[in-house]
JSON list of C-alpha atoms in Angstrom, two decimals:
[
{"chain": "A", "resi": 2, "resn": "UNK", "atom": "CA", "xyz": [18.75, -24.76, -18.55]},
{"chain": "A", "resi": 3, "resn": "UNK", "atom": "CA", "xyz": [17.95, -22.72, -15.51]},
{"chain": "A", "resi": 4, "resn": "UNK", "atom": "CA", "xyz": [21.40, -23.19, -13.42]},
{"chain": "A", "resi": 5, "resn": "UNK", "atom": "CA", "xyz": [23.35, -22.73, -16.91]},
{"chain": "A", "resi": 6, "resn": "UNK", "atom": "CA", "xyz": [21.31, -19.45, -17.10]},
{"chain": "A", "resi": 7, "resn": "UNK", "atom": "CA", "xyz": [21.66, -18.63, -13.70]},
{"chain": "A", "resi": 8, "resn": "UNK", "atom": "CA", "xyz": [25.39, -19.23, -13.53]},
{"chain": "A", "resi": 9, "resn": "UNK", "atom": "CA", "xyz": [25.85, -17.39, -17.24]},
{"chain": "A", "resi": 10, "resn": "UNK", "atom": "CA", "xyz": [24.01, -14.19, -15.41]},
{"chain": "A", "resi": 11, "resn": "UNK", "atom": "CA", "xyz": [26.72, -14.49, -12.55]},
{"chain": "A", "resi": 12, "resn": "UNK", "atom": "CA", "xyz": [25.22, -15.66, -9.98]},
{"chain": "A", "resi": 13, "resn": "UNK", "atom": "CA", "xyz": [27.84, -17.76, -7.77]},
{"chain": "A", "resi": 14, "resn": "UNK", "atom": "CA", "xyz": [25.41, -20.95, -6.66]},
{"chain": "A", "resi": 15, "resn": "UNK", "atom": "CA", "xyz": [26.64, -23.91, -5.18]},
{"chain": "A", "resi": 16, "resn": "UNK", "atom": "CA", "xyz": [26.44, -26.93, -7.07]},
{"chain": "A", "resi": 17, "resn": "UNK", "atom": "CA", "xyz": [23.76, -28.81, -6.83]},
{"chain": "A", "resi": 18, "resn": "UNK", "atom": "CA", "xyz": [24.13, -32.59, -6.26]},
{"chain": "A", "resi": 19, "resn": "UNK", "atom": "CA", "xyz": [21.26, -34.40, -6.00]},
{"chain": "A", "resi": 20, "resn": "UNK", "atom": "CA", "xyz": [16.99, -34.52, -5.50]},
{"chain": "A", "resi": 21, "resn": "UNK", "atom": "CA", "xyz": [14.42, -32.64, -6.87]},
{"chain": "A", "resi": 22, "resn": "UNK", "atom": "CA", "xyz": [15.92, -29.15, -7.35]},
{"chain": "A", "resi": 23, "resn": "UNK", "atom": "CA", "xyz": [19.14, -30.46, -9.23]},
{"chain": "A", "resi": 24, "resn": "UNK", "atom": "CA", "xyz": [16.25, -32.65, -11.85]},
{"chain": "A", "resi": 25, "resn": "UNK", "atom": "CA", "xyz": [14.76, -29.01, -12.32]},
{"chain": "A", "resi": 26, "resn": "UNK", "atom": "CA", "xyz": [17.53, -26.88, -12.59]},
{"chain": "A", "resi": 27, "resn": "UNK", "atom": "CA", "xyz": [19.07, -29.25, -14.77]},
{"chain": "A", "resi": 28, "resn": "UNK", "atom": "CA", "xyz": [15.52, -29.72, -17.01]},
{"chain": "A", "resi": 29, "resn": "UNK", "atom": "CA", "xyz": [13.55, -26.53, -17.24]},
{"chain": "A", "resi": 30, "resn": "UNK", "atom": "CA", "xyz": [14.36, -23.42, -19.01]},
{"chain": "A", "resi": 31, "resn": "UNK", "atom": "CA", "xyz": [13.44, -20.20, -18.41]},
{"chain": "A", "resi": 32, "resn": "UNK", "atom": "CA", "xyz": [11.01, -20.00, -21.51]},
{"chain": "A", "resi": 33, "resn": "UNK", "atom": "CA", "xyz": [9.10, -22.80, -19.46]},
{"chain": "A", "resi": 34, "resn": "UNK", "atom": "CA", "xyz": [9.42, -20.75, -16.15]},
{"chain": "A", "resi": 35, "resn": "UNK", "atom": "CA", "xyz": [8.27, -17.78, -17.77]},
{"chain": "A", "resi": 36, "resn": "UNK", "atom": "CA", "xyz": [5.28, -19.08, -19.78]},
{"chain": "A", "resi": 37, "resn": "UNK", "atom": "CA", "xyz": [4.31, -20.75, -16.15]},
{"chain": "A", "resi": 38, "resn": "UNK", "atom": "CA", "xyz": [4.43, -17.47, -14.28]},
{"chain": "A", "resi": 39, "resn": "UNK", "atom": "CA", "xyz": [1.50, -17.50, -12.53]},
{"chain": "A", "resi": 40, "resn": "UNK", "atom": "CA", "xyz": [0.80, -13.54, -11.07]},
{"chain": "A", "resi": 41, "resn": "UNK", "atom": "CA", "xyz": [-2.14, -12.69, -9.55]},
{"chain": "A", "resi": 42, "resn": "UNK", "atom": "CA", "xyz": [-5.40, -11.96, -11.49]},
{"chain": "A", "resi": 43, "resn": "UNK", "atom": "CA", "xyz": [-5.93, -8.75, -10.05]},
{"chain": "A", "resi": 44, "resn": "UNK", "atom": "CA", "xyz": [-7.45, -5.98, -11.69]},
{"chain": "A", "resi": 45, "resn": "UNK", "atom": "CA", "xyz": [-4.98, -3.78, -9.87]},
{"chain": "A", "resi": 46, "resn": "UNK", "atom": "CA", "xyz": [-2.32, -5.17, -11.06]},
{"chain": "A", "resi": 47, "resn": "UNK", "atom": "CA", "xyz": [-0.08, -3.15, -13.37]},
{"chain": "A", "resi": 48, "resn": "UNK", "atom": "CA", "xyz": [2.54, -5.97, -13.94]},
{"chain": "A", "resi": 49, "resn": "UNK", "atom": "CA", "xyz": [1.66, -9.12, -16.31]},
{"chain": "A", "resi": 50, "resn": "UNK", "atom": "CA", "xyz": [3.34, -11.42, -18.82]},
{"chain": "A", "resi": 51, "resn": "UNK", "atom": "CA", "xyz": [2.27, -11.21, -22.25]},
{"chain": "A", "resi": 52, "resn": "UNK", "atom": "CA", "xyz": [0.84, -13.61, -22.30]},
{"chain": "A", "resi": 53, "resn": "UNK", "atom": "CA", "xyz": [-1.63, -12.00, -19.60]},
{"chain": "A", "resi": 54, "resn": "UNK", "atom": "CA", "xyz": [-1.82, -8.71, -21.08]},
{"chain": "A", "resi": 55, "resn": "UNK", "atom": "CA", "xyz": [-3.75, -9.35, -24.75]},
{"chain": "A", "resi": 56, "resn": "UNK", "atom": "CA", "xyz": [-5.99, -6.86, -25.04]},
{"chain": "A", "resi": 57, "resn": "UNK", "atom": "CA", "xyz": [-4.92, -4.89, -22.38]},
{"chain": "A", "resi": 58, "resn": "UNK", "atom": "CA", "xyz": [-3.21, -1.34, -22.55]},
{"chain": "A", "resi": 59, "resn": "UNK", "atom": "CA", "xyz": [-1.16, 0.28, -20.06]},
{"chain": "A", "resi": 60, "resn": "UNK", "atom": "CA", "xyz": [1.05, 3.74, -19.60]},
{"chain": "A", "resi": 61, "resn": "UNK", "atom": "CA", "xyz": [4.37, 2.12, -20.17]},
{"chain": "A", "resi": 62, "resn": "UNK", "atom": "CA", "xyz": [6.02, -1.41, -21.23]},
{"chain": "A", "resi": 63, "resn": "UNK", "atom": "CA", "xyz": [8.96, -2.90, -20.39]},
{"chain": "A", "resi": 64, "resn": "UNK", "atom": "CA", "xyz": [9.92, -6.19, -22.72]},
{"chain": "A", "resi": 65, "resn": "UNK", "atom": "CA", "xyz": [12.65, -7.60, -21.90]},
{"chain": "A", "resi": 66, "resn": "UNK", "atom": "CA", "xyz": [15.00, -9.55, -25.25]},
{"chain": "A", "resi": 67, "resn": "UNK", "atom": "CA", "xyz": [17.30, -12.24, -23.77]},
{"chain": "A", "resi": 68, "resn": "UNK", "atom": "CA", "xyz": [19.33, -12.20, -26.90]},
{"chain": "A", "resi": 69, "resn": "UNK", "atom": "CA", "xyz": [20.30, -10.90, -30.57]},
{"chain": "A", "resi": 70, "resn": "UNK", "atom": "CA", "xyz": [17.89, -13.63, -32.30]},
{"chain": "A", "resi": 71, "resn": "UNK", "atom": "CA", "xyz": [14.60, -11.60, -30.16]},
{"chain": "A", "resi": 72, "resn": "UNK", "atom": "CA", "xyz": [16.08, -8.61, -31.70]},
{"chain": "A", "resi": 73, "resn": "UNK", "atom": "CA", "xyz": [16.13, -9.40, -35.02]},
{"chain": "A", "resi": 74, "resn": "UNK", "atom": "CA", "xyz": [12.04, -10.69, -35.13]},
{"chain": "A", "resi": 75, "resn": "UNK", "atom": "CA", "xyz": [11.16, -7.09, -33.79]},
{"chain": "A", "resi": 76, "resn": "UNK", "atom": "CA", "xyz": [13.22, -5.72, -36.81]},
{"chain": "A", "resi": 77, "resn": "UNK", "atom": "CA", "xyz": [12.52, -8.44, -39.71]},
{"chain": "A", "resi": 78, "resn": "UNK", "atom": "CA", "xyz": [9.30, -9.81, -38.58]},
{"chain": "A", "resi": 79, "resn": "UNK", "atom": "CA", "xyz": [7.60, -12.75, -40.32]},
{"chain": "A", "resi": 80, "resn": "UNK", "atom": "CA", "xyz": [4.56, -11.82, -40.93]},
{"chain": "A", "resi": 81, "resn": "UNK", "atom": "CA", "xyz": [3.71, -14.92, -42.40]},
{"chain": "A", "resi": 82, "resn": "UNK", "atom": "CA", "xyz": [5.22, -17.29, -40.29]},
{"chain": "A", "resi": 83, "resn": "UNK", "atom": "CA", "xyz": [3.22, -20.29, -38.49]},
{"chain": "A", "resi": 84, "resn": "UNK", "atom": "CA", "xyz": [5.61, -19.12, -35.58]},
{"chain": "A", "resi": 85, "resn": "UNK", "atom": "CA", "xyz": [3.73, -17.51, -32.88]},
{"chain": "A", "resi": 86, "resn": "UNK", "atom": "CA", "xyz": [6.73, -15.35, -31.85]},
{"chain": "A", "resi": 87, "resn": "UNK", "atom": "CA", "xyz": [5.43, -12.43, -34.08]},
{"chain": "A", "resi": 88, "resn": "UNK", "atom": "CA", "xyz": [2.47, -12.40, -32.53]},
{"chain": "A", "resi": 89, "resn": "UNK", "atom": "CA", "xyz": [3.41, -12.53, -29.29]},
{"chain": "A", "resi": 90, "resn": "UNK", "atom": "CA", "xyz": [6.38, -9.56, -30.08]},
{"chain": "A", "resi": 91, "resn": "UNK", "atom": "CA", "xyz": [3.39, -7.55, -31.75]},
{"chain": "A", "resi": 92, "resn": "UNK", "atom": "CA", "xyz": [1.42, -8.16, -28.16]},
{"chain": "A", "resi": 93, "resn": "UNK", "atom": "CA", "xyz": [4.43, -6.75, -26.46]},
{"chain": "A", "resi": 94, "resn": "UNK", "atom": "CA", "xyz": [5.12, -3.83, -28.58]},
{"chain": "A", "resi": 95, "resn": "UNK", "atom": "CA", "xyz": [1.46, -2.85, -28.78]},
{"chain": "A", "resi": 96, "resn": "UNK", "atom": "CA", "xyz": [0.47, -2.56, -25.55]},
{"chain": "A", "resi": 97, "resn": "UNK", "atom": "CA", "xyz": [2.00, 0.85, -24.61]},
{"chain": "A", "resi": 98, "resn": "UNK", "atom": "CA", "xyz": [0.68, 3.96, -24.44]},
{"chain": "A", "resi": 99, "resn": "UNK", "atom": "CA", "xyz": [3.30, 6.60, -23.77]},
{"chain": "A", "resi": 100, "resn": "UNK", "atom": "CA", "xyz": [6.18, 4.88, -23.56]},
{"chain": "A", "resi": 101, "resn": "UNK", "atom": "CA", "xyz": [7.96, 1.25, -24.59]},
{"chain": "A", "resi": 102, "resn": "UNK", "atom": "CA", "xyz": [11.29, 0.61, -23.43]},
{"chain": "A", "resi": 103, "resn": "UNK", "atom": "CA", "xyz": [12.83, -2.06, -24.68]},
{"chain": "A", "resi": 104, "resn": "UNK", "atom": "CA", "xyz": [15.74, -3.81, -22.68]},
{"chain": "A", "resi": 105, "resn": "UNK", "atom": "CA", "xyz": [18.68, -6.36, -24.37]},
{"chain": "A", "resi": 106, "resn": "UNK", "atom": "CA", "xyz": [22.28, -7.38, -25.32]},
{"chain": "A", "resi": 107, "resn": "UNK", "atom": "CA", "xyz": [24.34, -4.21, -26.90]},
{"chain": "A", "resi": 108, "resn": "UNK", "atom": "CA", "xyz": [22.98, -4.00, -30.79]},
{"chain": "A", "resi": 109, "resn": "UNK", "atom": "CA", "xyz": [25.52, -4.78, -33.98]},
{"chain": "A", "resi": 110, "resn": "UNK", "atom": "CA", "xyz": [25.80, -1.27, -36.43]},
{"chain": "A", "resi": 111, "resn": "UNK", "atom": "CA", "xyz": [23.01, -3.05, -39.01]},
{"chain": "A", "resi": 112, "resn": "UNK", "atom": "CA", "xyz": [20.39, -2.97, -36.35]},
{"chain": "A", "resi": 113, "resn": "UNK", "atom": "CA", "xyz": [21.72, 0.29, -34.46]},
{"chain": "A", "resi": 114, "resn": "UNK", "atom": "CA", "xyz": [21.24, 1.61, -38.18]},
{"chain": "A", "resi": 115, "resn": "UNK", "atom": "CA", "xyz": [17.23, -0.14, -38.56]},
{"chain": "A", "resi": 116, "resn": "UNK", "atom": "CA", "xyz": [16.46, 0.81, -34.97]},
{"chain": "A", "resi": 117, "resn": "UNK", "atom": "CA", "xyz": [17.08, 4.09, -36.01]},
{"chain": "A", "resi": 118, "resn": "UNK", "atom": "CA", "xyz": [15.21, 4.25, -38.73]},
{"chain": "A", "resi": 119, "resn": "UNK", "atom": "CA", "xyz": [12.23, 3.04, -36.63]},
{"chain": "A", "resi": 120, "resn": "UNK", "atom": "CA", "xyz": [12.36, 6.13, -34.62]},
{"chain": "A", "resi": 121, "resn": "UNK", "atom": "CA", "xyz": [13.43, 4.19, -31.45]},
{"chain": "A", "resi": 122, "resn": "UNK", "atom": "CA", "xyz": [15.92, 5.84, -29.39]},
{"chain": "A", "resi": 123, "resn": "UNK", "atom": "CA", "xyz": [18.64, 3.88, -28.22]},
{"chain": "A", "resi": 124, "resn": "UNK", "atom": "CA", "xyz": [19.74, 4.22, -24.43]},
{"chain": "A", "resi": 125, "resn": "UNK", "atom": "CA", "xyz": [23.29, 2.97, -23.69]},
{"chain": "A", "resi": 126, "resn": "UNK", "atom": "CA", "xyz": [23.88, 1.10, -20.25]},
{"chain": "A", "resi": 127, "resn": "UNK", "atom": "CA", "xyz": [26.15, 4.00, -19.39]},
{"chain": "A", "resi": 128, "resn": "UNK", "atom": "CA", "xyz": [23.95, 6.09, -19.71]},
{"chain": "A", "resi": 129, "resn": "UNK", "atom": "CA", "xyz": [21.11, 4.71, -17.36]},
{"chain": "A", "resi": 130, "resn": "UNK", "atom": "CA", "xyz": [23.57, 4.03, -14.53]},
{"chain": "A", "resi": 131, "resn": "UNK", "atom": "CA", "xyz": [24.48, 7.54, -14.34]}
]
């Protein structure tokens, strides 16, 4: 849930006893907080969820994989899944025009080895904090 994620990240919070903030930190994940990200409808606005950006295009995407599992649908997509999450990766991963960076945990050799093979370039953390 969203103190568990929040504490996980390293952020030092103070426990939270009791009302309305401990029953949602406690209940909602960040899934929920993310498909309920409201943003502004602007037309100016370069920065959406993709949810919000079907059928849009834009100069570069950032997506964002919280863990391995996100990872591995990019690289072994089920096409034929009922599962929307190939769908909504293929929103993602469509949207760019010049560039796509994609952002999450350090890969395992297997997919270093299939990411590779896609033609993506992999970045190392080192190497963007220089």
């Amino acid at each position: 849930m969203l103190y568990e994620f929040l504490k996980a990240k390293g952020f030092n919070l103070k426990k939270i006893t009791s009302g309305n903030i401990k029953t949602i930190s406690e209940q909602i994940t960040i899934q929920e907080l993310i498909e309920n990200l409201i943003l502004p409808e602007e037309k100016s606005s370069e920065i959406r969820t993709i949810h919000k950006a079907k059928g849009a295009e834009f100069e570069s995407v950032l997506l964002y994989l919280d863990d391995v599992e996100e990872i591995e649908n990019i690289i072994h997509p089920e096409i034929n899944s009922e599962n929307d999450d190939t769908r909504i990766y293929y929103v993602a991963l469509s949207r760019a025009r010049d560039l796509l960076c994609i952002a999450g945990p350090p890969l395992i050799k297997v997919n270093k080895d299939k990411i590779s093979e896609m033609n993506i370039i992999e970045v190392s953390k080192e190497v963007i904090s220089k």
